[in-house]
PDB file of C-alpha atoms in Angstrom:
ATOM      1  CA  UNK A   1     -22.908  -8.631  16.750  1.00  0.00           C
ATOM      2  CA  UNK A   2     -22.134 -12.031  14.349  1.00  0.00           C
ATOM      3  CA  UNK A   3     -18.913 -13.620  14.744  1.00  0.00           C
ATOM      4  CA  UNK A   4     -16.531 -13.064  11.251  1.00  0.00           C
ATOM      5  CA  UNK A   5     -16.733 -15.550   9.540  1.00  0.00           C
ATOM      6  CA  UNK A   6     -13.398 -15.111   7.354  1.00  0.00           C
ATOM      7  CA  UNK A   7     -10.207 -16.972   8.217  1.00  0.00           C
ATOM      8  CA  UNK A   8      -6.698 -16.040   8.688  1.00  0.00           C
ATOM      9  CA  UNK A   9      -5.227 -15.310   5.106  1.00  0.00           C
ATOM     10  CA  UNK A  10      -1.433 -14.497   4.548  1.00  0.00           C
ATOM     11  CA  UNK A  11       0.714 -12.900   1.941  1.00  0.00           C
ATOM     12  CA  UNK A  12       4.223 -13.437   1.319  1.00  0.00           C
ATOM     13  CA  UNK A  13       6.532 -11.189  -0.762  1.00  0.00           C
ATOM     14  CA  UNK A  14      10.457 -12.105  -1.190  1.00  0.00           C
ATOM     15  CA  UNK A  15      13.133  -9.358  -1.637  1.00  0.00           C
ATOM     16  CA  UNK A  16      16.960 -10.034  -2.933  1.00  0.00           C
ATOM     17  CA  UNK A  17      19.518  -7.706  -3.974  1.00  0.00           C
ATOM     18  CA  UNK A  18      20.214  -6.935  -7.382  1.00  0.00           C
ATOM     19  CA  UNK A  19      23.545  -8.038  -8.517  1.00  0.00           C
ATOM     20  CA  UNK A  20      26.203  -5.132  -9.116  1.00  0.00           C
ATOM     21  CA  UNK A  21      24.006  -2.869  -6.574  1.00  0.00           C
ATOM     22  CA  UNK A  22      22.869  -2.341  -3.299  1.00  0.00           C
ATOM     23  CA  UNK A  23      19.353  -2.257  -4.612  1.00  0.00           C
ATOM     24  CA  UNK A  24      16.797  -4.883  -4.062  1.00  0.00           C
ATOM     25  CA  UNK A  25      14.106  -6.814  -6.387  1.00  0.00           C
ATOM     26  CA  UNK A  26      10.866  -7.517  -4.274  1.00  0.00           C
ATOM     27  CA  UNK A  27       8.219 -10.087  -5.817  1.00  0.00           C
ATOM     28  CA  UNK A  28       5.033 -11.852  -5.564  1.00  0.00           C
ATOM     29  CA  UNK A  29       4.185 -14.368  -8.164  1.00  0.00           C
ATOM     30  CA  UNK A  30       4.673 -12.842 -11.613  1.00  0.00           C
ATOM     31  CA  UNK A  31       4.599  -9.164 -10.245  1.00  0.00           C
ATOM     32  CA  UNK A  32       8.242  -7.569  -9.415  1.00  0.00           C
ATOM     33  CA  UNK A  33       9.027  -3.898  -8.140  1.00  0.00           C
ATOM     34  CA  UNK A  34      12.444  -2.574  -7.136  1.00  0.00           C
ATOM     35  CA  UNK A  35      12.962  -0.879  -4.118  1.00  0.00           C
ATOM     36  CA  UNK A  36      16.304   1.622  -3.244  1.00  0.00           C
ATOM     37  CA  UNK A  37      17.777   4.922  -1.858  1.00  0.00           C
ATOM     38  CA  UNK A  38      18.409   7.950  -3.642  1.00  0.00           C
ATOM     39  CA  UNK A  39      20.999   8.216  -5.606  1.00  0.00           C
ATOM     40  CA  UNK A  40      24.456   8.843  -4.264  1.00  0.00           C
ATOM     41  CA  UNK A  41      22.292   7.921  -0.344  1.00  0.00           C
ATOM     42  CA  UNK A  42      23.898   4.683   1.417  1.00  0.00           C
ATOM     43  CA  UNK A  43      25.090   3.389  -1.693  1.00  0.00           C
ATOM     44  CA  UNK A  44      21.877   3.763  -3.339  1.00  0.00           C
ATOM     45  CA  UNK A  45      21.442   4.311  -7.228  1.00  0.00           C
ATOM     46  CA  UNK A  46      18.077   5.569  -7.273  1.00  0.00           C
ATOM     47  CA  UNK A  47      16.234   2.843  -9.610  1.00  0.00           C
ATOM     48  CA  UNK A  48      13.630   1.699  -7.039  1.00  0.00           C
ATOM     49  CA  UNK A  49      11.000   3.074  -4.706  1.00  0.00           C
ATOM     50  CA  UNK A  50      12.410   3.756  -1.046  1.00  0.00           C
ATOM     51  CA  UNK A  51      10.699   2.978   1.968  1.00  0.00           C
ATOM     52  CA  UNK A  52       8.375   6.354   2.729  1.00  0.00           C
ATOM     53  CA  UNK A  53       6.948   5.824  -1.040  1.00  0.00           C
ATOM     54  CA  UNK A  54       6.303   1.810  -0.779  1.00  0.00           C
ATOM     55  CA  UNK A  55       3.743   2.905   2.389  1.00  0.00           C
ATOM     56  CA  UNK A  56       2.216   5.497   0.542  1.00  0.00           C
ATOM     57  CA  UNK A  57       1.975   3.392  -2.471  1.00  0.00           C
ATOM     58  CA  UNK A  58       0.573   0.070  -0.717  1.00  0.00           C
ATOM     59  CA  UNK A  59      -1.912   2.837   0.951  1.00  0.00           C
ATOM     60  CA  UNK A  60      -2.784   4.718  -2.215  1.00  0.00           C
ATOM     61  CA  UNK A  61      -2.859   1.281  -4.089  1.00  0.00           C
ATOM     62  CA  UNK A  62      -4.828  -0.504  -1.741  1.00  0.00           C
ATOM     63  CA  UNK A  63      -7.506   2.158  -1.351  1.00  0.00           C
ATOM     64  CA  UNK A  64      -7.754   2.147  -5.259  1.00  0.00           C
ATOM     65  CA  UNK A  65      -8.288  -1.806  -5.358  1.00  0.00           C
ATOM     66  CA  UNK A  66     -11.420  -1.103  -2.773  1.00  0.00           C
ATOM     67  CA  UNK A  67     -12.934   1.354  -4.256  1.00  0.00           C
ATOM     68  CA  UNK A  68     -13.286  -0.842  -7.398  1.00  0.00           C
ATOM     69  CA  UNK A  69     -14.392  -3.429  -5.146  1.00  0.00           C
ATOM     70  CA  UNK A  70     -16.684  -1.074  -3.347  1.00  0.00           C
ATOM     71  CA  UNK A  71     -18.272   0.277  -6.685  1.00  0.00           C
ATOM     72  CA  UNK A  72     -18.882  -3.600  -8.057  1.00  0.00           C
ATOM     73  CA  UNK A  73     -20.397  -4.624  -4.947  1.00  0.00           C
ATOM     74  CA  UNK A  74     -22.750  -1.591  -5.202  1.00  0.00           C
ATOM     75  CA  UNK A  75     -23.886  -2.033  -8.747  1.00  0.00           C
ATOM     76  CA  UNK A  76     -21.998   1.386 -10.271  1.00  0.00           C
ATOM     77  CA  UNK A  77     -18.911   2.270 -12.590  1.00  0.00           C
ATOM     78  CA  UNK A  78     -16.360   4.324 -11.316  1.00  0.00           C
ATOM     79  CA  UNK A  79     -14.837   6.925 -14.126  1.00  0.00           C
ATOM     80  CA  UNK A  80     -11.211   7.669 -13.696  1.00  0.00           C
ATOM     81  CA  UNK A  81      -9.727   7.977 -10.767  1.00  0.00           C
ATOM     82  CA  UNK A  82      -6.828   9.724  -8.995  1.00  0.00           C
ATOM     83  CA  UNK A  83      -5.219   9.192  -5.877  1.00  0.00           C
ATOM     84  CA  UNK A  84      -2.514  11.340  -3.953  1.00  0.00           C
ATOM     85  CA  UNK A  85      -1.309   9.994  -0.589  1.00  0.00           C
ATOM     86  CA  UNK A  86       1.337  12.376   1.292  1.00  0.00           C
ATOM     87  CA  UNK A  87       3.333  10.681   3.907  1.00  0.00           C
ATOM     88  CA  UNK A  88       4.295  13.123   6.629  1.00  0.00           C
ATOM     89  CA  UNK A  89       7.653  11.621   8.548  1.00  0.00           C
ATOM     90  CA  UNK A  90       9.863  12.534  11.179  1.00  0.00           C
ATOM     91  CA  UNK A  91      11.778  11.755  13.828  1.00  0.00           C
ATOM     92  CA  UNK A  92      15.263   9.742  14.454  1.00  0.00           C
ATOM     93  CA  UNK A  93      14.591   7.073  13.635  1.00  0.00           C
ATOM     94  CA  UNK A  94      12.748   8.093  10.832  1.00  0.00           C
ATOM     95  CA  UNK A  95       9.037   7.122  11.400  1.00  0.00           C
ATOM     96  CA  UNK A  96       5.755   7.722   9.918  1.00  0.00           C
ATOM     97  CA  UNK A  97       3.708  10.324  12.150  1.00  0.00           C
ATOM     98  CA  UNK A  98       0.577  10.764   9.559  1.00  0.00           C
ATOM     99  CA  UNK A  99      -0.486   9.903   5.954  1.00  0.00           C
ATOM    100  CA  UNK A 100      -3.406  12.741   3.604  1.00  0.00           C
ATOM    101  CA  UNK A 101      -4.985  10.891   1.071  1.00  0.00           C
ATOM    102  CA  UNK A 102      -7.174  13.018  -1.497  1.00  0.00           C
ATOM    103  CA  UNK A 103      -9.508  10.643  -3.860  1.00  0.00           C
ATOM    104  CA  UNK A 104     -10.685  12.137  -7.031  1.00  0.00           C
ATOM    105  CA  UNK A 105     -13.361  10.355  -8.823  1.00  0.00           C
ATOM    106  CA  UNK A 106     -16.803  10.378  -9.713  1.00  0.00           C
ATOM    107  CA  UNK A 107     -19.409   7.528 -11.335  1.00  0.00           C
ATOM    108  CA  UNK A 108     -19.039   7.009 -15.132  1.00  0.00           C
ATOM    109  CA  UNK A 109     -22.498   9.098 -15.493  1.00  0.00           C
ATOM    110  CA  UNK A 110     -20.492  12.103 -14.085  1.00  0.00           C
ATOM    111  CA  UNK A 111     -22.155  11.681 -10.634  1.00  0.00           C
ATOM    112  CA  UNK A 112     -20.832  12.209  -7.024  1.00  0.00           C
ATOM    113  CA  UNK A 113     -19.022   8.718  -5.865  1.00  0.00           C
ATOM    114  CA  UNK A 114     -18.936   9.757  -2.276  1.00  0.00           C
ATOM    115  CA  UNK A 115     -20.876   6.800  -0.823  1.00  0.00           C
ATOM    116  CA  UNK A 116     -18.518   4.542  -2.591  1.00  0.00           C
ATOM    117  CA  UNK A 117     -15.456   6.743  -1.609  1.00  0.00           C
ATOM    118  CA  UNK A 118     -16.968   6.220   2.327  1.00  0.00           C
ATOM    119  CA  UNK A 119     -17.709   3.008   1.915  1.00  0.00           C
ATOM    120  CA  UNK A 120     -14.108   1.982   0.578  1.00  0.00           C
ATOM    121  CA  UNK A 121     -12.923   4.105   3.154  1.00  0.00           C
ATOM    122  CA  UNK A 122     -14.278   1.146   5.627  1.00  0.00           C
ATOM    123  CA  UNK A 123     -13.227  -1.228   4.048  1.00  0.00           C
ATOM    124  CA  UNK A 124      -9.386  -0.798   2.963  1.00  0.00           C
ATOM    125  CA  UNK A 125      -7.062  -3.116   4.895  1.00  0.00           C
ATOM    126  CA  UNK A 126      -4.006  -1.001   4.392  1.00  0.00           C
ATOM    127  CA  UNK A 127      -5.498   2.252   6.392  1.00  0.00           C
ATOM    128  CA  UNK A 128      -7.405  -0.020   8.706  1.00  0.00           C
ATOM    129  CA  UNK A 129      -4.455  -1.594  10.093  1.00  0.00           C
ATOM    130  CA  UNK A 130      -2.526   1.742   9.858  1.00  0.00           C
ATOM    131  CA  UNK A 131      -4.786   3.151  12.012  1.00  0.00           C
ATOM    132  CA  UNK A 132      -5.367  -0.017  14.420  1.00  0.00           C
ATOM    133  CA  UNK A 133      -1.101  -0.971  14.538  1.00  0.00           C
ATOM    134  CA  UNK A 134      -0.414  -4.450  14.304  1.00  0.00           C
ATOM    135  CA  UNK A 135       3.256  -6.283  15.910  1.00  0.00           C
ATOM    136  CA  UNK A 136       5.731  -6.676  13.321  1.00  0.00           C
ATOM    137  CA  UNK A 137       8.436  -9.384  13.990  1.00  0.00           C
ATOM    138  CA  UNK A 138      11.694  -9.135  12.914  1.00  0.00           C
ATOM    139  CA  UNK A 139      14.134 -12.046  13.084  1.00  0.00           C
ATOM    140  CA  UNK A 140      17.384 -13.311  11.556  1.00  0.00           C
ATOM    141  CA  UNK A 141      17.012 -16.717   9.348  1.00  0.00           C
ATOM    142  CA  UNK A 142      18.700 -19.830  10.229  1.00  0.00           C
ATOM    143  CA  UNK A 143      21.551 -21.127   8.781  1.00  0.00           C
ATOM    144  CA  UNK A 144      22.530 -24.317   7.839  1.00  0.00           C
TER     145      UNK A 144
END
């Protein structure tokens, strides 16, 4: 088995609270999202994504990055493609027990993708490291 050769990479988002509501603005460089509760929910207003659908959406989106990836690397065009991701949670607190994704997509000559579907499957870092865990640190920021 060869050693990987690829080093350490990070990514860094930053997330501050909209002004006149409890909802927050989350970037990374020139791309912005909002996130919030529902409307009328712990102060929230509804105009952003909550939690449950920023995992199924960094799954779902992540899986559609790789199997664009996947198809490049191989030499074929994907057609269209659509991708549903149900989150299944439960539990107080509120965790994530299980995630469904269905992929539908086929090559732009109307043949089966399936070997690019399976080979994205191995490669997408967002369902990898689902499935594998990985710590997550949580600490307060000094002050000056």
């Amino acid at each position: 088995m060869e050693a990987s050769s690829s080093m350490a990479r990070t990514a860094t988002v930053e997330l501050r609270n909209i002004e006149g509501t409890q909802a927050a603005l989350g970037w990374a460089g020139g791309h912005t999202l909002v996130v919030d509760r529902p409307d009328g929910v712990a102060g929230g207003m509804g105009l952003g994504f909550n939690g449950a659908q920023m995992l199924a959406l960094s799954l779902g989106g992540c899986f559609c990055n790789d199997l664009r990836y996947t198809a490049e690397k191989m030499g074929v065009q994907l057609g269209p493609v659509a991708v549903t991701v149900t989150l299944t949670l439960e539990g107080n607190p509120l965790l994530a027990q299980s995630a469904a994704m269905q992929v539908d997509c086929k090559l732009i000559d109307g043949s089966d993708a399936g070997a690019v579907i399976e080979a994205a499957r191995a490669s997408c870092m967002v369902s990898n490291s689902l499935r594998k865990g990985f710590p997550v640190s949580i600490s307060e920021a000094a002050r000056a």
